[in-house]
Amino acid sequence: MTQVNYFLTEEQQMIVDLAWQIAVEKIIPVRAKLDEAEEFPWDIMKDMAQADLFGLYIPEEYGGFAKGCFENCLAVEQLAYGCIAVTTTFAASALGGYPILLFGSDEQKARYLPDITSGKRLVAFGLTEANAGSDAARIQTTAVEDGDDWIINGTKQWITSGGEAEIYTIITMTNRNKGARGATAFILEKGDPGFSFGKKERKMGLNASSTRELVFNECRIPKDRMLGKKGQGFIIAMRTLDLARPGIGAMAVGLAQAALDEAVKYARQRIQFDQPIISFQAIQHMLADMATRIEASRALVYSVARTIDAGANDVAKLSAMAKLFATDMAMQVTTDAVQILGGYGYMKSYPVEKMMRDAKVLQIYEGTNQIMRNVIGKALNKEYAKK
Ligand code: COS
C-alpha cells in the first residue's frame, strides 16, 4: 500500500504494520469466502485480540494502550484495506465501548472494559429501531423502574454484531414526554432474562458482519446497569457517534485505497488496442482523480482524529465532515474501479464488485450522509449566530 508520509511516531507505525499484516495474511485470503457464506469472522476477531487491537483506545488501568481516536483510525484504515465487513465488527466494538468509557461509573468500567480490551467479549451499540433511524430521538424501547430493577421492552433493529456480542450498550426511553431529554442508556448482557435476538438480516454487502434485531420482552436488569444519568441517553449516543464517525471515514479510506490499487494493477496489465489501458488518458484521469480524492480524505480523517485527541470540545461538525467526505469518496472510487476493470470488474472473480457493494453502507450507517450534512449545517448556523 503506497502512503504519503504522515510523520507517524514509531508506535503509530507499529499499529499500522500490525493491522496491515492482519489485513494481508488473515483477511484478504478469506474475504470472498466469508462474503459468499455470510459468515461471521470469529477467527479473525481472535487474531485482532491477540494483536491487542481491541484495547487501543482504552486506558492502561483497564489493560488498554491509552491511545486515541487517531490510532484507532490508523488500525481501521489498514484492516479495511482487507475487508470492511470484517472491519465493521472491529469498529462496532469501539462504538459499543465508548459509552462505557465516556459515561460509565468506576465499577462499570472495571467490570466491562478489561474484557472488551482483551477481546474476550465483543460489545455492540443499540440505538436504531424500525421507526427511529435518522430521527434517533423517536426511539420507542422503554425502560421502567421496578423496585431495584429496570424493566426493558422493545426491539432494536440492524444492530451490528447482534447475537455475536456479549455486551450491549443500548439507548431507551424513560420519559417519552421529554423527547431527546427523556432517553436513558443501559448496559445489557447476552443472557439477561427477557433479552433475545430476532431476525438476522441478509444484505447487499457487508456480509461477514452480523446485523440483527435485539428483542427485549420484560427484560429485567439491576439498577447498576444504567449508564450515566437518567435522561442523558441521547447525549451519550451523540457523543459516542462523534467519536466513532471518523473511524467510518478511515474505513472508507482503506477500502478506496484497495480499490485504487486493484484498478492501477489491472490498467497496467490489460492490453487493448495493442497497449496497456493505463496509457490512455481517459483511464489515467480517472485514476488521478481517485488517488487525489483518497489522499484528501485521508488528510481530513487524520486531521479530525488528531483534533479530537487534542481535546477539542465540540467535534460534531468535524466528525460529520470526515464521515461524509470520505464515504462519498469511497462510493465513487469503488464504482470507478469497477468501471476501469469493465466486464471483469462486474465478475465475482475480481474483488472490486464486492468493494463497491460494501462501500454503499458507509454512506448510510452511523448516520446517513444527508444527516451528516444536517449536522454540519446546524453547526454552521450556530457558529455564525455568535459572530
Ligand atoms: N453532542 C452533544 N450533544 C448533542 C449532540 C452532540 N453531537 N447533538 C445533539 N446534541 C444535543 C442537543 O444539544 C440537544 O440538547 P438540548 O436538549 O439540551 O437542546 C439534544 O441533543 C437534541 O439535539 P437535536 O435537537 O439536535 O436533536 P434532533 O432530534 O434534531 O436530532 C440528529 C439530531 C439528526 C443529529 C440525530 O437525530 C442524529 O444524529 N441522527 C442520526 C442517528 C444515527 O447516526 N443513527 C445511526 C445509528 S447508530 S450506528
Short mmCIF file of C-alpha atoms and ligand atoms in Angstrom, two decimals:
data_model
loop_
_atom_site.label_atom_id
_atom_site.label_comp_id
_atom_site.label_asym_id
_atom_site.label_seq_id
_atom_site.Cartn_x
_atom_site.Cartn_y
_atom_site.Cartn_z
CA MET A 1 0.00 0.00 0.00
CA THR A 2 1.52 3.31 -1.03
CA GLN A 3 1.21 6.09 1.51
CA VAL A 4 2.24 9.70 1.85
CA ASN A 5 4.40 10.24 4.94
CA TYR A 6 2.14 11.50 7.72
CA PHE A 7 5.00 11.63 10.23
CA LEU A 8 3.72 8.82 12.40
CA THR A 9 5.51 8.02 15.64
CA GLU A 10 7.28 4.69 15.92
CA GLU A 11 4.38 3.39 17.99
CA GLN A 12 1.77 4.55 15.47
CA GLN A 13 3.75 2.93 12.65
CA MET A 14 3.76 -0.31 14.65
CA ILE A 15 -0.05 -0.18 14.87
CA VAL A 16 -0.23 0.38 11.09
CA ASP A 17 2.14 -2.53 10.41
CA LEU A 18 0.28 -4.86 12.76
CA ALA A 19 -3.15 -4.10 11.26
CA TRP A 20 -1.72 -4.30 7.73
CA GLN A 21 -0.28 -7.74 8.48
CA ILE A 22 -3.70 -8.95 9.68
CA ALA A 23 -5.35 -7.49 6.55
CA VAL A 24 -2.92 -9.19 4.18
CA GLU A 25 -2.38 -12.50 5.96
CA LYS A 26 -5.72 -13.13 7.63
CA ILE A 27 -8.45 -11.08 5.93
CA ILE A 28 -7.69 -10.92 2.19
CA PRO A 29 -7.29 -14.70 1.72
CA VAL A 30 -10.77 -15.41 3.17
CA ARG A 31 -12.84 -12.29 2.42
CA ALA A 32 -14.60 -13.67 -0.68
CA LYS A 33 -15.48 -16.90 1.13
CA LEU A 34 -16.80 -15.04 4.19
CA ASP A 35 -18.86 -12.77 1.90
CA GLU A 36 -20.33 -15.68 -0.03
CA ALA A 37 -21.11 -17.72 3.11
CA GLU A 38 -22.29 -14.65 5.09
CA GLU A 39 -20.04 -15.97 7.84
CA PHE A 40 -19.03 -14.07 10.98
CA PRO A 41 -15.20 -13.79 11.17
CA TRP A 42 -14.58 -15.24 14.63
CA ASP A 43 -11.07 -16.49 13.79
CA ILE A 44 -10.01 -13.03 12.62
CA MET A 45 -11.51 -11.45 15.75
CA LYS A 46 -9.25 -13.76 17.76
CA ASP A 47 -6.24 -12.65 15.68
CA MET A 48 -7.14 -9.00 16.34
CA ALA A 49 -7.49 -9.74 20.05
CA GLN A 50 -4.12 -11.46 20.08
CA ALA A 51 -2.60 -8.42 18.41
CA ASP A 52 -4.11 -6.29 21.24
CA LEU A 53 -6.03 -4.09 18.79
CA PHE A 54 -9.31 -4.01 20.74
CA GLY A 55 -7.79 -2.01 23.59
CA LEU A 56 -6.12 0.74 21.58
CA TYR A 57 -8.43 3.48 22.88
CA ILE A 58 -8.90 2.07 26.40
CA PRO A 59 -6.89 3.42 29.39
CA GLU A 60 -3.97 1.39 30.72
CA GLU A 61 -5.67 0.75 34.07
CA TYR A 62 -8.18 -1.43 32.17
CA GLY A 63 -5.48 -3.21 30.21
CA GLY A 64 -5.57 -0.95 27.17
CA PHE A 65 -2.99 1.20 25.40
CA ALA A 66 -4.48 4.62 26.20
CA LYS A 67 -4.22 5.72 22.60
CA GLY A 68 -6.83 7.83 20.89
CA CYS A 69 -9.19 8.21 18.01
CA PHE A 70 -6.22 8.69 15.63
CA GLU A 71 -4.59 5.34 16.44
CA ASN A 72 -7.97 3.64 16.15
CA CYS A 73 -8.40 5.21 12.71
CA LEU A 74 -4.92 4.04 11.66
CA ALA A 75 -5.79 0.44 12.57
CA VAL A 76 -9.24 0.63 10.99
CA GLU A 77 -7.84 2.01 7.71
CA GLN A 78 -5.40 -0.88 7.32
CA LEU A 79 -7.93 -3.56 8.29
CA ALA A 80 -10.47 -2.03 5.88
CA TYR A 81 -7.98 -2.45 3.06
CA GLY A 82 -8.68 -6.16 3.54
CA CYS A 83 -12.47 -6.06 4.02
CA ILE A 84 -14.87 -3.56 5.55
CA ALA A 85 -17.34 -6.24 6.65
CA VAL A 86 -14.69 -7.71 8.93
CA THR A 87 -13.51 -4.24 9.97
CA THR A 88 -17.05 -3.15 10.83
CA THR A 89 -17.12 -5.71 13.65
CA PHE A 90 -13.88 -4.22 15.00
CA ALA A 91 -15.14 -0.63 14.64
CA ALA A 92 -18.52 -1.51 16.19
CA SER A 93 -16.66 -2.72 19.24
CA ALA A 94 -15.34 0.82 19.78
CA LEU A 95 -18.83 2.23 19.11
CA GLY A 96 -20.25 -0.02 21.82
CA GLY A 97 -17.32 0.56 24.17
CA TYR A 98 -17.17 4.38 24.02
CA PRO A 99 -20.39 4.90 26.07
CA ILE A 100 -18.89 2.86 28.92
CA LEU A 101 -15.54 4.63 28.65
CA LEU A 102 -17.09 8.11 28.47
CA PHE A 103 -20.02 7.77 30.87
CA GLY A 104 -19.55 4.54 32.85
CA SER A 105 -19.07 4.55 36.63
CA ASP A 106 -15.73 3.27 38.01
CA GLU A 107 -17.46 -0.04 38.82
CA GLN A 108 -18.90 -0.37 35.31
CA LYS A 109 -15.55 0.42 33.72
CA ALA A 110 -13.76 -2.11 35.94
CA ARG A 111 -16.39 -4.73 35.19
CA TYR A 112 -16.59 -4.39 31.38
CA LEU A 113 -13.54 -2.63 29.91
CA PRO A 114 -10.91 -5.32 30.64
CA ASP A 115 -12.93 -7.96 28.74
CA ILE A 116 -13.51 -5.53 25.85
CA THR A 117 -9.78 -4.71 25.78
CA SER A 118 -8.71 -8.34 25.68
CA GLY A 119 -11.29 -9.16 23.01
CA LYS A 120 -12.75 -11.80 25.35
CA ARG A 121 -16.19 -10.24 24.96
CA LEU A 122 -17.39 -8.30 21.92
CA VAL A 123 -19.50 -5.21 22.56
CA ALA A 124 -22.25 -3.71 20.38
CA PHE A 125 -24.20 -0.44 20.29
CA GLY A 126 -28.01 -0.39 20.08
CA LEU A 127 -29.76 2.82 19.10
CA THR A 128 -31.67 2.26 15.83
CA GLU A 129 -35.24 0.99 15.73
CA ALA A 130 -37.71 0.30 12.91
CA ASN A 131 -39.20 3.79 13.22
CA ALA A 132 -36.17 5.62 14.58
CA GLY A 133 -33.26 5.72 12.15
CA SER A 134 -32.22 9.26 11.23
CA ASP A 135 -34.78 10.56 13.73
CA ALA A 136 -32.95 8.91 16.62
CA ALA A 137 -34.90 10.75 19.33
CA ARG A 138 -38.06 8.82 18.30
CA ILE A 139 -36.95 5.53 19.81
CA GLN A 140 -39.75 3.56 21.47
CA THR A 141 -37.90 0.94 23.50
CA THR A 142 -38.85 1.72 27.08
CA ALA A 143 -37.13 1.30 30.42
CA VAL A 144 -39.28 1.48 33.54
CA GLU A 145 -38.08 1.36 37.15
CA ASP A 146 -39.40 -1.53 39.24
CA GLY A 147 -38.03 -1.61 42.77
CA ASP A 148 -34.30 -2.24 42.48
CA ASP A 149 -34.53 -3.19 38.80
CA TRP A 150 -35.26 -1.73 35.39
CA ILE A 151 -37.68 -3.45 33.00
CA ILE A 152 -36.91 -3.02 29.31
CA ASN A 153 -39.36 -3.59 26.46
CA GLY A 154 -38.90 -3.03 22.74
CA THR A 155 -36.89 -4.03 19.68
CA LYS A 156 -33.64 -2.61 18.33
CA GLN A 157 -33.07 -3.08 14.62
CA TRP A 158 -29.98 -3.59 12.39
CA ILE A 159 -27.59 -3.90 15.30
CA THR A 160 -24.04 -4.63 14.17
CA SER A 161 -22.63 -7.75 15.92
CA GLY A 162 -26.13 -8.51 17.24
CA GLY A 163 -26.19 -12.07 18.56
CA GLU A 164 -22.39 -12.38 18.45
CA ALA A 165 -21.52 -9.67 21.01
CA GLU A 166 -21.87 -10.37 24.72
CA ILE A 167 -22.18 -6.78 25.93
CA TYR A 168 -24.65 -4.21 24.53
CA THR A 169 -24.89 -0.51 25.25
CA ILE A 170 -28.42 0.49 24.34
CA ILE A 171 -30.48 3.67 24.37
CA THR A 172 -34.05 3.54 25.71
CA MET A 173 -36.85 5.98 26.51
CA THR A 174 -37.51 6.60 30.18
CA ASN A 175 -39.76 9.62 29.63
CA ARG A 176 -41.48 9.96 26.26
CA ASN A 177 -42.80 13.45 27.05
CA LYS A 178 -39.27 14.82 27.21
CA GLY A 179 -38.19 13.76 23.70
CA ALA A 180 -34.39 13.57 23.33
CA ARG A 181 -34.03 14.51 27.02
CA GLY A 182 -36.16 11.51 28.03
CA ALA A 183 -33.67 8.92 26.76
CA THR A 184 -31.51 6.78 29.07
CA ALA A 185 -28.63 4.41 28.27
CA PHE A 186 -28.09 0.93 29.73
CA ILE A 187 -25.60 -1.90 29.60
CA LEU A 188 -27.18 -5.23 28.66
CA GLU A 189 -25.57 -8.63 28.69
CA LYS A 190 -26.28 -11.63 26.49
CA GLY A 191 -28.27 -13.97 28.72
CA ASP A 192 -30.14 -11.25 30.64
CA PRO A 193 -33.67 -12.61 31.28
CA GLY A 194 -36.06 -11.38 28.57
CA PHE A 195 -33.27 -10.40 26.16
CA SER A 196 -33.19 -12.37 22.91
CA PHE A 197 -32.15 -11.94 19.28
CA GLY A 198 -34.52 -11.58 16.37
CA LYS A 199 -34.14 -11.70 12.64
CA LYS A 200 -30.64 -11.83 11.17
CA GLU A 201 -30.60 -9.56 8.12
CA ARG A 202 -29.45 -10.56 4.63
CA LYS A 203 -27.73 -7.65 2.96
CA MET A 204 -26.43 -6.26 -0.35
CA GLY A 205 -22.89 -6.28 1.04
CA LEU A 206 -21.08 -6.28 4.39
CA ASN A 207 -21.97 -9.94 4.56
CA ALA A 208 -19.34 -11.06 7.06
CA SER A 209 -20.81 -8.62 9.57
CA SER A 210 -23.77 -9.74 11.66
CA THR A 211 -26.77 -7.37 11.56
CA ARG A 212 -29.54 -8.45 13.86
CA GLU A 213 -32.52 -7.41 15.98
CA LEU A 214 -32.25 -7.15 19.76
CA VAL A 215 -35.57 -8.07 21.37
CA PHE A 216 -36.42 -7.03 24.92
CA ASN A 217 -39.51 -8.64 26.41
CA GLU A 218 -39.98 -7.67 30.05
CA CYS A 219 -36.20 -7.78 30.28
CA ARG A 220 -35.20 -7.28 33.91
CA ILE A 221 -31.79 -5.81 34.77
CA PRO A 222 -30.37 -4.46 38.02
CA LYS A 223 -30.19 -0.72 38.70
CA ASP A 224 -26.40 -0.60 38.37
CA ARG A 225 -26.65 -1.21 34.62
CA MET A 226 -27.82 2.34 33.93
CA LEU A 227 -25.11 4.30 32.09
CA GLY A 228 -24.63 7.92 33.05
CA LYS A 229 -27.67 9.74 34.38
CA LYS A 230 -31.37 9.28 33.73
CA GLY A 231 -32.26 11.44 30.69
CA GLN A 232 -28.67 11.54 29.43
CA GLY A 233 -29.09 8.75 26.85
CA PHE A 234 -29.40 10.89 23.72
CA ILE A 235 -26.31 12.92 24.61
CA ILE A 236 -24.42 9.67 25.29
CA ALA A 237 -25.45 8.40 21.84
CA MET A 238 -24.46 11.64 20.09
CA ARG A 239 -21.10 11.95 21.90
CA THR A 240 -20.37 8.32 21.04
CA LEU A 241 -21.18 8.86 17.36
CA ASP A 242 -18.98 11.99 17.31
CA LEU A 243 -16.03 9.84 18.38
CA ALA A 244 -16.87 6.91 16.14
CA ARG A 245 -17.64 8.64 12.83
CA PRO A 246 -14.01 9.46 11.93
CA GLY A 247 -13.46 5.68 12.13
CA ILE A 248 -16.04 5.24 9.37
CA GLY A 249 -14.08 7.81 7.37
CA ALA A 250 -10.91 5.77 7.97
CA MET A 251 -12.70 2.64 6.84
CA ALA A 252 -13.69 4.44 3.63
CA VAL A 253 -10.07 5.47 3.02
CA GLY A 254 -8.75 1.91 3.46
CA LEU A 255 -11.44 0.45 1.21
CA ALA A 256 -10.92 3.08 -1.52
CA GLN A 257 -7.15 2.57 -1.40
CA ALA A 258 -7.68 -1.15 -2.00
CA ALA A 259 -9.98 -0.41 -4.95
CA LEU A 260 -7.46 2.04 -6.44
CA ASP A 261 -4.63 -0.49 -6.11
CA GLU A 262 -6.73 -3.10 -7.94
CA ALA A 263 -7.61 -0.60 -10.67
CA VAL A 264 -3.99 0.50 -11.24
CA LYS A 265 -2.75 -3.09 -11.27
CA TYR A 266 -5.38 -4.07 -13.81
CA ALA A 267 -4.91 -0.99 -16.01
CA ARG A 268 -1.16 -1.70 -16.21
CA GLN A 269 -1.59 -5.26 -17.44
CA ARG A 270 -4.80 -5.10 -19.51
CA ILE A 271 -3.92 -4.78 -23.21
CA GLN A 272 -6.45 -3.26 -25.60
CA PHE A 273 -5.68 -1.60 -28.93
CA ASP A 274 -2.14 -3.03 -28.53
CA GLN A 275 -1.36 -1.03 -25.37
CA PRO A 276 -1.90 -1.32 -21.60
CA ILE A 277 -5.08 0.66 -20.94
CA ILE A 278 -3.24 2.83 -18.37
CA SER A 279 -1.56 4.54 -21.36
CA PHE A 280 -4.94 6.03 -22.31
CA GLN A 281 -5.66 9.45 -20.88
CA ALA A 282 -9.29 8.51 -20.15
CA ILE A 283 -8.05 5.88 -17.69
CA GLN A 284 -5.16 7.99 -16.34
CA HIS A 285 -7.51 10.84 -15.46
CA MET A 286 -9.92 8.53 -13.65
CA LEU A 287 -7.04 7.05 -11.65
CA ALA A 288 -5.64 10.52 -10.91
CA ASP A 289 -9.00 11.70 -9.54
CA MET A 290 -9.37 8.54 -7.46
CA ALA A 291 -5.88 8.89 -5.95
CA THR A 292 -6.33 12.61 -5.24
CA ARG A 293 -9.70 12.12 -3.55
CA ILE A 294 -8.32 9.31 -1.39
CA GLU A 295 -5.41 11.45 -0.22
CA ALA A 296 -7.72 14.41 0.52
CA SER A 297 -9.99 12.13 2.57
CA ARG A 298 -7.06 10.58 4.41
CA ALA A 299 -5.73 14.02 5.32
CA LEU A 300 -9.16 15.13 6.57
CA VAL A 301 -9.78 11.97 8.62
CA TYR A 302 -6.31 12.13 10.22
CA SER A 303 -6.67 15.82 10.99
CA VAL A 304 -10.13 15.40 12.58
CA ALA A 305 -8.99 12.39 14.63
CA ARG A 306 -5.95 14.31 15.88
CA THR A 307 -8.13 17.31 16.73
CA ILE A 308 -10.42 15.06 18.79
CA ASP A 309 -7.40 13.56 20.60
CA ALA A 310 -6.07 17.04 21.33
CA GLY A 311 -9.21 17.55 23.45
CA ALA A 312 -11.32 19.78 21.19
CA ASN A 313 -14.74 20.36 22.70
CA ASP A 314 -17.49 20.39 20.12
CA VAL A 315 -16.42 17.98 17.39
CA ALA A 316 -19.81 17.04 15.90
CA LYS A 317 -19.25 19.15 12.78
CA LEU A 318 -15.69 17.96 12.08
CA SER A 319 -16.56 14.36 12.78
CA ALA A 320 -19.55 14.53 10.40
CA MET A 321 -17.34 16.14 7.73
CA ALA A 322 -14.79 13.31 7.93
CA LYS A 323 -17.52 10.67 7.64
CA LEU A 324 -19.37 12.48 4.85
CA PHE A 325 -16.41 13.37 2.65
CA ALA A 326 -14.54 10.08 2.92
CA THR A 327 -17.57 7.79 2.47
CA ASP A 328 -18.92 9.65 -0.57
CA MET A 329 -15.38 9.40 -1.93
CA ALA A 330 -15.26 5.61 -1.31
CA MET A 331 -18.53 5.07 -3.15
CA GLN A 332 -17.21 6.96 -6.14
CA VAL A 333 -13.74 5.37 -6.12
CA THR A 334 -15.06 1.80 -5.83
CA THR A 335 -17.60 2.48 -8.61
CA ASP A 336 -14.80 3.87 -10.82
CA ALA A 337 -12.63 0.85 -10.03
CA VAL A 338 -15.40 -1.46 -11.30
CA GLN A 339 -15.64 0.73 -14.43
CA ILE A 340 -11.91 0.52 -15.12
CA LEU A 341 -11.98 -3.26 -14.82
CA GLY A 342 -15.03 -3.24 -17.13
CA GLY A 343 -16.66 -6.65 -17.59
CA TYR A 344 -14.07 -8.23 -15.30
CA GLY A 345 -14.92 -5.68 -12.63
CA TYR A 346 -18.52 -6.88 -12.65
CA MET A 347 -17.49 -10.50 -12.15
CA LYS A 348 -17.03 -12.13 -8.76
CA SER A 349 -13.60 -13.43 -9.77
CA TYR A 350 -12.22 -9.92 -9.11
CA PRO A 351 -12.58 -8.24 -5.71
CA VAL A 352 -13.84 -4.82 -6.84
CA GLU A 353 -17.54 -5.71 -7.21
CA LYS A 354 -17.59 -6.67 -3.50
CA MET A 355 -15.80 -3.43 -2.64
CA MET A 356 -18.48 -1.44 -4.48
CA ARG A 357 -21.33 -3.38 -2.81
CA ASP A 358 -19.71 -2.93 0.59
CA ALA A 359 -18.99 0.78 0.06
CA LYS A 360 -22.68 1.69 -0.12
CA VAL A 361 -23.28 1.05 3.57
CA LEU A 362 -20.65 3.64 4.54
CA GLN A 363 -22.94 6.38 3.21
CA ILE A 364 -25.81 5.00 5.30
CA TYR A 365 -24.74 3.64 8.67
CA GLU A 366 -23.65 5.65 11.75
CA GLY A 367 -25.84 8.44 10.37
CA THR A 368 -26.72 8.85 6.67
CA ASN A 369 -24.70 11.35 4.70
CA GLN A 370 -27.84 13.52 4.49
CA ILE A 371 -27.86 13.61 8.33
CA MET A 372 -24.12 14.44 8.26
CA ARG A 373 -24.94 17.48 6.11
CA ASN A 374 -27.70 18.44 8.59
CA VAL A 375 -25.23 18.23 11.49
CA ILE A 376 -22.69 20.38 9.61
CA GLY A 377 -25.36 22.89 8.51
CA LYS A 378 -26.75 23.20 12.04
CA ALA A 379 -23.26 23.78 13.45
CA LEU A 380 -22.51 26.46 10.85
CA ASN A 381 -25.74 28.24 11.69
CA LYS A 382 -24.83 28.18 15.40
CA GLU A 383 -21.24 29.38 14.78
CA TYR A 384 -22.28 32.28 12.59
CA ALA A 385 -25.01 33.33 15.03
CA LYS A 386 -22.19 34.02 17.51
CA LYS A 387 -20.18 36.19 15.10
N1 COS B 1 -23.05 16.21 21.24
C1 COS B 1 -23.67 16.58 22.39
N2 COS B 1 -24.98 16.90 22.42
C2 COS B 1 -25.68 16.84 21.26
C3 COS B 1 -25.10 16.48 20.05
C4 COS B 1 -23.73 16.15 20.07
N3 COS B 1 -23.09 15.79 18.96
N4 COS B 1 -26.04 16.51 19.09
C5 COS B 1 -27.16 16.89 19.66
N5 COS B 1 -26.97 17.10 20.98
C6 COS B 1 -27.93 17.53 21.98
C7 COS B 1 -28.52 18.89 21.59
O1 COS B 1 -27.72 19.95 22.07
C8 COS B 1 -29.86 18.84 22.26
O2 COS B 1 -29.72 19.12 23.63
P1 COS B 1 -30.76 20.08 24.39
O3 COS B 1 -31.97 19.21 24.58
O4 COS B 1 -30.07 20.42 25.64
O5 COS B 1 -31.01 21.24 23.47
C9 COS B 1 -30.25 17.37 22.16
O6 COS B 1 -29.04 16.64 21.99
C10 COS B 1 -31.17 17.13 20.98
O7 COS B 1 -30.49 17.60 19.81
P2 COS B 1 -31.24 17.98 18.48
O8 COS B 1 -32.41 18.87 18.78
O9 COS B 1 -30.23 18.45 17.50
O10 COS B 1 -31.82 16.54 18.09
P3 COS B 1 -32.64 16.05 16.86
O11 COS B 1 -33.73 15.20 17.38
O12 COS B 1 -32.97 17.18 15.94
O13 COS B 1 -31.64 15.04 16.13
C11 COS B 1 -29.66 14.42 14.83
C12 COS B 1 -30.42 15.42 15.71
C13 COS B 1 -30.08 14.45 13.38
C14 COS B 1 -28.25 14.91 14.96
C15 COS B 1 -29.75 13.00 15.39
O14 COS B 1 -31.04 12.51 15.35
C16 COS B 1 -28.84 12.02 14.64
O15 COS B 1 -27.62 12.06 14.77
N6 COS B 1 -29.42 11.11 13.84
C17 COS B 1 -28.67 10.08 13.20
C18 COS B 1 -28.54 8.94 14.14
C19 COS B 1 -27.55 7.95 13.68
O16 COS B 1 -26.39 8.26 13.48
N7 COS B 1 -28.00 6.70 13.54
C20 COS B 1 -27.14 5.65 13.18
C21 COS B 1 -27.39 4.52 14.08
S1 COS B 1 -26.25 4.32 15.30
S2 COS B 1 -24.95 3.18 14.44
#
